[in-house]
Coordinates of C-alpha atoms in Angstrom, one line a residue:
X449 CA -12.4 57.1 -27.6
X450 CA -9.2 57.1 -29.0
X451 CA -7.0 54.4 -30.5
X452 CA -4.7 54.6 -27.3
X453 CA -7.8 54.1 -25.3
X454 CA -9.0 51.3 -27.0
X455 CA -6.1 49.2 -26.4
X456 CA -5.6 49.8 -22.8
X457 CA -9.0 48.7 -22.5
X458 CA -8.6 45.7 -24.6
X459 CA -5.4 44.9 -23.0
X460 CA -7.3 45.1 -19.5
X461 CA -10.0 43.0 -20.6
X462 CA -7.6 40.5 -22.0
X463 CA -5.7 40.1 -19.0
X464 CA -8.4 40.0 -16.8
X465 CA -9.8 36.5 -19.1
X466 CA -6.8 35.0 -18.7
X467 CA -7.0 35.5 -14.8
X468 CA -9.8 34.2 -14.8
X469 CA -8.7 30.8 -16.6
X470 CA -6.1 30.6 -14.9
X471 CA -8.0 30.2 -11.6
X472 CA -10.3 27.6 -13.4
X473 CA -7.2 26.0 -14.5
X474 CA -5.5 25.3 -11.8
X475 CA -5.0 21.9 -9.6
X476 CA -8.0 21.3 -7.2
X477 CA -5.9 18.5 -5.2
X478 CA -5.1 20.5 -2.5
X479 CA -8.7 22.7 -2.4
X480 CA -11.6 21.7 -1.8
X481 CA -13.3 25.0 -2.7
X482 CA -13.8 23.9 -6.3
X483 CA -16.9 22.8 -8.1
X484 CA -15.4 20.7 -10.6
X485 CA -14.0 17.6 -9.8
X486 CA -11.0 16.8 -7.4
X487 CA -7.6 15.5 -8.4
X488 CA -5.5 13.8 -6.5
X489 CA -2.6 11.4 -7.2
X490 CA -1.8 8.1 -5.5
X491 CA 1.5 6.1 -5.1
X492 CA 0.5 2.4 -4.8
X493 CA 3.5 0.2 -3.6
X494 CA 2.3 -2.6 -6.6
X495 CA -1.1 -2.2 -8.2
X496 CA -1.2 -5.9 -9.7
X497 CA -0.2 -7.2 -6.6
X498 CA -3.4 -8.7 -4.9
X499 CA -2.7 -7.1 -1.4
X500 CA -2.2 -3.9 -3.4
X501 CA -6.1 -4.4 -5.1
X502 CA -8.5 -2.4 -3.6
X503 CA -7.5 0.8 -4.6
X504 CA -7.4 -0.4 -8.5
X505 CA -10.9 -1.6 -7.7
X506 CA -11.9 1.5 -6.4
X507 CA -10.8 2.9 -9.5
X508 CA -12.8 0.2 -11.6
X509 CA -15.9 0.5 -9.5
X510 CA -16.3 4.5 -10.1
X511 CA -16.0 5.0 -7.1
X512 CA -13.3 8.0 -6.8
X513 CA -16.1 9.4 -9.3
X514 CA -19.2 9.3 -7.3
X515 CA -17.3 11.4 -5.0
X516 CA -16.4 13.6 -6.7
X517 CA -12.2 12.5 -7.0
X518 CA -10.3 12.8 -10.5
X519 CA -8.0 9.6 -8.8
X520 CA -4.7 9.1 -10.9
X521 CA -3.2 6.2 -9.7
X522 CA 0.4 5.7 -10.2
X523 CA 2.3 2.1 -10.3
X524 CA 5.6 1.9 -8.1
X525 CA 7.8 -0.9 -7.0
X526 CA 6.4 -0.6 -3.6
X527 CA 5.2 1.3 -0.6
X528 CA 8.8 2.6 0.4
X529 CA 8.9 4.5 -2.8
X530 CA 5.4 6.1 -2.1
X531 CA 6.1 7.3 1.5
X532 CA 9.3 9.1 0.3
X533 CA 6.5 10.4 -2.9
X534 CA 4.2 11.7 -0.4
X535 CA 6.8 13.5 1.5
X536 CA 8.5 15.4 -1.3
X537 CA 4.4 16.6 -2.4
X538 CA 4.7 14.6 -5.4
X539 CA 1.7 13.1 -5.0
X540 CA -1.1 13.4 -2.6
X541 CA -1.4 9.7 -0.9
X542 CA 0.0 6.3 -0.8
X543 CA -1.0 3.1 -0.3
X544 CA 1.8 0.9 1.6
X545 CA 2.5 -0.7 4.3
X546 CA 1.3 0.6 8.2
X547 CA 4.4 0.3 9.5
X548 CA 6.0 3.0 7.8
X549 CA 4.0 5.8 9.2
X550 CA 5.3 5.0 12.7
X551 CA 9.6 4.3 11.4
X552 CA 8.5 8.0 9.6
X553 CA 7.7 9.2 13.0
X554 CA 10.6 8.3 14.9
X555 CA 12.9 10.1 12.3
X556 CA 10.5 13.2 13.4
X557 CA 8.0 13.7 9.6
X558 CA 4.6 13.1 10.7
X559 CA 2.1 10.2 8.3
X560 CA -0.7 8.4 9.1
X561 CA -3.1 6.0 8.0
X562 CA -6.4 7.2 6.9
X563 CA -8.2 3.9 6.4
X564 CA -6.7 0.5 6.3
X565 CA -7.0 -1.8 3.5
X566 CA -5.3 -5.0 5.1
X567 CA -5.8 -6.3 8.2
X568 CA -3.0 -9.2 7.5
X569 CA 0.2 -8.7 5.0
X570 CA -0.7 -11.4 2.5
X571 CA 2.3 -12.5 2.2
X572 CA 4.6 -15.9 2.7
X573 CA 8.3 -16.5 2.9
X574 CA 8.8 -18.8 0.2
X575 CA 11.5 -21.3 0.2
X576 CA 13.3 -22.6 -3.0
X577 CA 13.1 -26.2 -4.3
X578 CA 16.6 -26.6 -4.0
X579 CA 16.7 -25.1 -1.1
X580 CA 13.2 -26.9 0.9
X581 CA 15.1 -30.6 1.9
X582 CA 17.4 -28.2 4.4
X583 CA 15.3 -25.1 5.2
X584 CA 12.8 -26.4 6.9
X585 CA 11.9 -22.8 9.7
X586 CA 13.4 -19.1 10.1
X587 CA 16.2 -20.8 11.9
X588 CA 17.4 -22.4 8.7
X589 CA 17.9 -19.4 7.2
X590 CA 21.3 -18.4 8.8
X591 CA 23.5 -16.9 6.0
X592 CA 21.2 -17.5 3.2
X593 CA 19.9 -14.8 0.3
X594 CA 16.4 -13.4 1.2
X595 CA 14.2 -12.0 -1.5
X596 CA 12.4 -8.5 -0.8
X597 CA 10.8 -6.4 -2.6
X598 CA 13.8 -3.7 -1.8
X599 CA 15.6 -2.8 1.1
X600 CA 13.0 -1.0 3.5
X601 CA 9.7 -2.1 2.5
X602 CA 7.0 -3.9 4.1
X603 CA 8.6 -7.9 3.0
X604 CA 12.1 -6.2 4.2
X605 CA 10.3 -5.5 7.5
X606 CA 8.2 -8.5 7.6
X607 CA 11.4 -10.5 7.1
X608 CA 13.3 -9.1 9.7
X609 CA 10.5 -9.9 12.4
X610 CA 10.3 -13.6 11.7
X611 CA 14.0 -13.6 11.9
X612 CA 14.1 -11.8 15.5
X613 CA 11.4 -15.0 16.4
X614 CA 14.1 -16.8 14.9
X615 CA 16.1 -15.7 17.5
X616 CA 18.7 -14.3 14.6
X617 CA 20.0 -10.8 13.7
X618 CA 19.2 -9.1 10.9
X619 CA 22.7 -9.2 9.3
X620 CA 22.9 -13.0 10.1
X621 CA 21.0 -13.1 6.6
X622 CA 21.4 -11.1 3.1
X623 CA 18.9 -9.5 2.2
X624 CA 18.3 -9.1 -1.9
X625 CA 16.0 -6.8 -3.5
X626 CA 14.4 -9.0 -6.2
X627 CA 10.5 -6.7 -6.7
X628 CA 8.0 -9.2 -7.0
X629 CA 6.3 -11.0 -9.8
X630 CA 8.5 -12.0 -12.9
X631 CA 11.6 -10.5 -11.1
X632 CA 11.3 -12.0 -7.8
X633 CA 10.6 -16.1 -9.4
X634 CA 13.6 -15.1 -11.9
X635 CA 15.5 -14.1 -9.3
X636 CA 14.4 -17.9 -8.1
X637 CA 15.2 -19.6 -10.3
X638 CA 18.6 -18.2 -10.6
X639 CA 19.5 -19.1 -7.8
X640 CA 20.2 -15.6 -7.0
X641 CA 17.4 -15.8 -3.4
X642 CA 17.0 -18.5 -1.6
X643 CA 14.2 -17.6 -0.2
X644 CA 11.6 -14.3 0.0
X645 CA 9.2 -13.4 0.8
X646 CA 6.1 -12.1 -1.7
X647 CA 3.4 -11.3 -2.5
X648 CA 0.1 -12.9 -4.7
X649 CA -0.4 -14.0 -7.0
X650 CA 3.6 -14.6 -7.4
X651 CA 3.5 -16.8 -4.5
X652 CA 0.2 -19.5 -6.1
X653 CA 2.9 -19.2 -9.3
X654 CA 6.1 -19.9 -7.6
X655 CA 4.2 -23.4 -5.7
X656 CA 2.4 -24.2 -9.2
X657 CA 5.7 -24.1 -11.5
X658 CA 7.2 -26.1 -8.6
X659 CA 10.1 -23.5 -8.2
X660 CA 9.0 -22.6 -4.5
X661 CA 7.5 -23.8 -1.3
X662 CA 6.2 -21.7 1.9
X663 CA 7.6 -21.9 4.2
X664 CA 5.8 -19.1 6.5
X665 CA 2.4 -18.1 5.6
X666 CA 1.0 -14.9 6.6
X667 CA -2.1 -15.1 4.3
X668 CA -4.5 -14.8 6.8
X669 CA -5.5 -12.7 9.9
X670 CA -4.8 -16.5 12.0
X671 CA -1.6 -17.3 9.9
X672 CA -0.3 -14.3 11.0
X673 CA -0.8 -14.5 14.7
X674 CA 0.0 -17.8 14.9
X675 CA 3.9 -16.5 13.4
X676 CA 4.8 -12.9 14.4
X677 CA 2.7 -12.8 17.8
X678 CA 0.2 -9.7 17.5
X679 CA -2.1 -8.8 14.9
X680 CA 0.2 -6.9 11.9
X681 CA -2.3 -4.4 9.6
X682 CA -0.5 -3.7 6.5
X683 CA -1.5 -2.1 3.3
X684 CA -3.5 1.4 3.7
X685 CA -3.5 4.7 2.4
X686 CA -1.6 7.2 4.5
X687 CA -1.0 10.8 3.8
X688 CA 0.4 13.4 5.8
X689 CA -0.8 14.0 9.1
X690 CA -0.7 18.6 8.1
X691 CA -2.5 17.8 4.6
X692 CA -5.2 15.6 6.5
X693 CA -5.9 17.9 9.3
X694 CA -6.3 21.1 6.6
X695 CA -8.8 18.9 3.7
X696 CA -10.7 16.8 5.7
X697 CA -14.0 16.7 3.4
X698 CA -11.4 15.5 1.1
X699 CA -9.9 12.7 3.1
X700 CA -13.8 12.2 3.7
X701 CA -14.7 11.3 -0.1
X702 CA -11.0 9.4 0.0
X703 CA -12.4 7.1 2.9
X704 CA -16.1 7.0 1.4
X705 CA -14.8 5.5 -2.0
X706 CA -12.3 2.6 -0.4
X707 CA -14.8 1.9 1.9
X708 CA -17.4 1.2 -0.1
X709 CA -14.2 -0.6 -2.6
X710 CA -13.8 -2.9 1.0
X711 CA -18.0 -3.7 1.7
X712 CA -18.2 -4.9 -2.3
X713 CA -15.0 -7.5 -1.4
X714 CA -16.6 -8.9 0.8
X715 CA -20.3 -9.1 -0.8
X716 CA -18.6 -11.1 -4.2
X717 CA -17.0 -13.8 -4.7
X718 CA -13.3 -14.2 -6.1
X719 CA -13.9 -15.2 -9.4
X720 CA -16.1 -11.7 -9.8
X721 CA -13.8 -9.3 -8.2
X722 CA -11.4 -11.1 -10.8
X723 CA -13.5 -10.2 -13.4
X724 CA -12.9 -6.5 -12.6
X725 CA -9.0 -6.8 -12.5
X726 CA -6.6 -5.7 -15.8
X727 CA -6.1 -9.2 -17.7
X728 CA -2.1 -8.8 -17.6
X729 CA -2.6 -8.8 -13.8
X730 CA -3.3 -12.3 -14.1
X731 CA 0.2 -12.8 -15.8
X732 CA -1.4 -15.1 -18.2
X733 CA -2.7 -17.9 -15.4
X734 CA -6.5 -16.5 -14.8
X735 CA -7.7 -19.0 -12.7
X736 CA -4.8 -19.2 -10.4
X737 CA -5.9 -16.2 -9.9
X738 CA -8.9 -16.8 -8.5
X739 CA -7.7 -19.4 -6.1
X740 CA -4.7 -17.3 -5.0
X741 CA -7.3 -13.7 -4.4
X742 CA -9.5 -16.5 -2.6
X743 CA -7.5 -18.1 -0.4
X744 CA -6.6 -15.0 1.4
X745 CA -9.8 -12.7 0.8
X746 CA -9.5 -12.6 4.6
X747 CA -6.9 -9.9 4.6
X748 CA -9.1 -7.4 3.2
X749 CA -10.5 -5.2 5.8
X750 CA -14.3 -5.2 6.1
X751 CA -14.9 -1.7 7.1
X752 CA -11.3 0.3 6.7
X753 CA -10.9 0.9 11.0
X754 CA -7.6 -0.2 12.4
X755 CA -7.7 -2.7 14.7
X756 CA -8.0 -2.0 17.8
X757 CA -4.7 -4.2 19.0
X758 CA -3.0 -3.2 15.0
X759 CA -1.0 -0.4 16.0
X760 CA 0.6 -1.6 19.3
X761 CA 1.3 -5.5 17.8
X762 CA 3.4 -3.1 15.0
X763 CA 5.0 -1.0 16.9
X764 CA 5.9 -3.6 19.6
X765 CA 7.9 -5.4 16.6
X766 CA 9.5 -2.3 15.1
X767 CA 11.2 -1.8 18.6
X768 CA 12.2 -5.4 18.7
X769 CA 13.5 -5.0 15.5
X770 CA 14.3 -1.6 13.8
X771 CA 17.1 0.1 15.7
X772 CA 15.9 3.7 14.6
X773 CA 12.7 2.9 16.3
X774 CA 14.3 1.7 19.5
X775 CA 14.3 4.3 22.4
X776 CA 12.3 6.4 20.2
X777 CA 9.2 7.8 21.9
X778 CA 6.2 6.6 19.2
X779 CA 2.8 8.6 19.7
X780 CA 0.5 6.2 18.6
X781 CA -2.7 8.2 18.1
X782 CA -1.1 10.4 15.4
X783 CA 0.3 7.4 12.9
X784 CA -3.4 6.4 12.3
X785 CA -7.0 7.5 12.5
X786 CA -10.4 6.2 12.0
X787 CA -12.0 9.3 12.0
X788 CA -13.3 8.8 7.9
X789 CA -13.9 5.1 8.0
X790 CA -16.4 5.7 11.7
X791 CA -17.6 8.4 8.8
X792 CA -17.8 6.4 5.8
X793 CA -21.1 6.7 4.0

């Protein structure tokens, strides 16, 4: 064999090996055909917030790995940001409030909740201790500065819904995006907000420090029903409908992992659950974190399924308060699915 032929065969072999290597190293996030772990990116609207706890807990318990998934959890300020990143194709799934799927359908986009993590918001409208003598109900918030995670977030929607129940329009209060945790607390201390919707452990930190008091409590399904006049399933994991229909085996593995976590939550104490969380989630006070979690354990779904009355209840609120949804035909059956939770193992 002459030198030219040897170089030709050697070059062809190298190209073939490189092609095989490229195939083997491609992301498995959009395919379940690989024999290795399936990579998924999930953007979470605040990993340290207790309402999002099942995401980190599933990772810590190793349930993603047991299902053959290599899951990367990406921390973000709110579920609003998560939904945008899913639509942009930057992540495979988002964890945020269920109402986003309804709002997206009204805008001509299709997203569905594949597993329901929270069956109540786990939120509270907090009023500044400085304003507590003048503010006794949502009707007293007219003209006030109200803190929300960010504009368009689930906290924003809930605030508007409660204003509506009090006979006030959204423009009769001023919404200020202040995040959660330290930034929310600082905004209230500095008088930038008079009241605001937030989550645990921020709620308990505000109470313990004397900075804020609870005005309306949405930390149990019962108190939520009383405040909103209906159930309000909140945090879920959502994906684009087209992805779900073309990757059912991947979605089933993902839901299997989350359902196992939800079952684990309901068979363990708040202290045992807290032990699984990163220490910085406690914000320097583990006992307070545990107490806050104990007070709202009932928000976590026992089985990952959407409550039967939940979608219509959430839609009713959207139609009453959201101009972008009013007058639109919404097919609720495409905003969520219990198919995978029903088959979870």
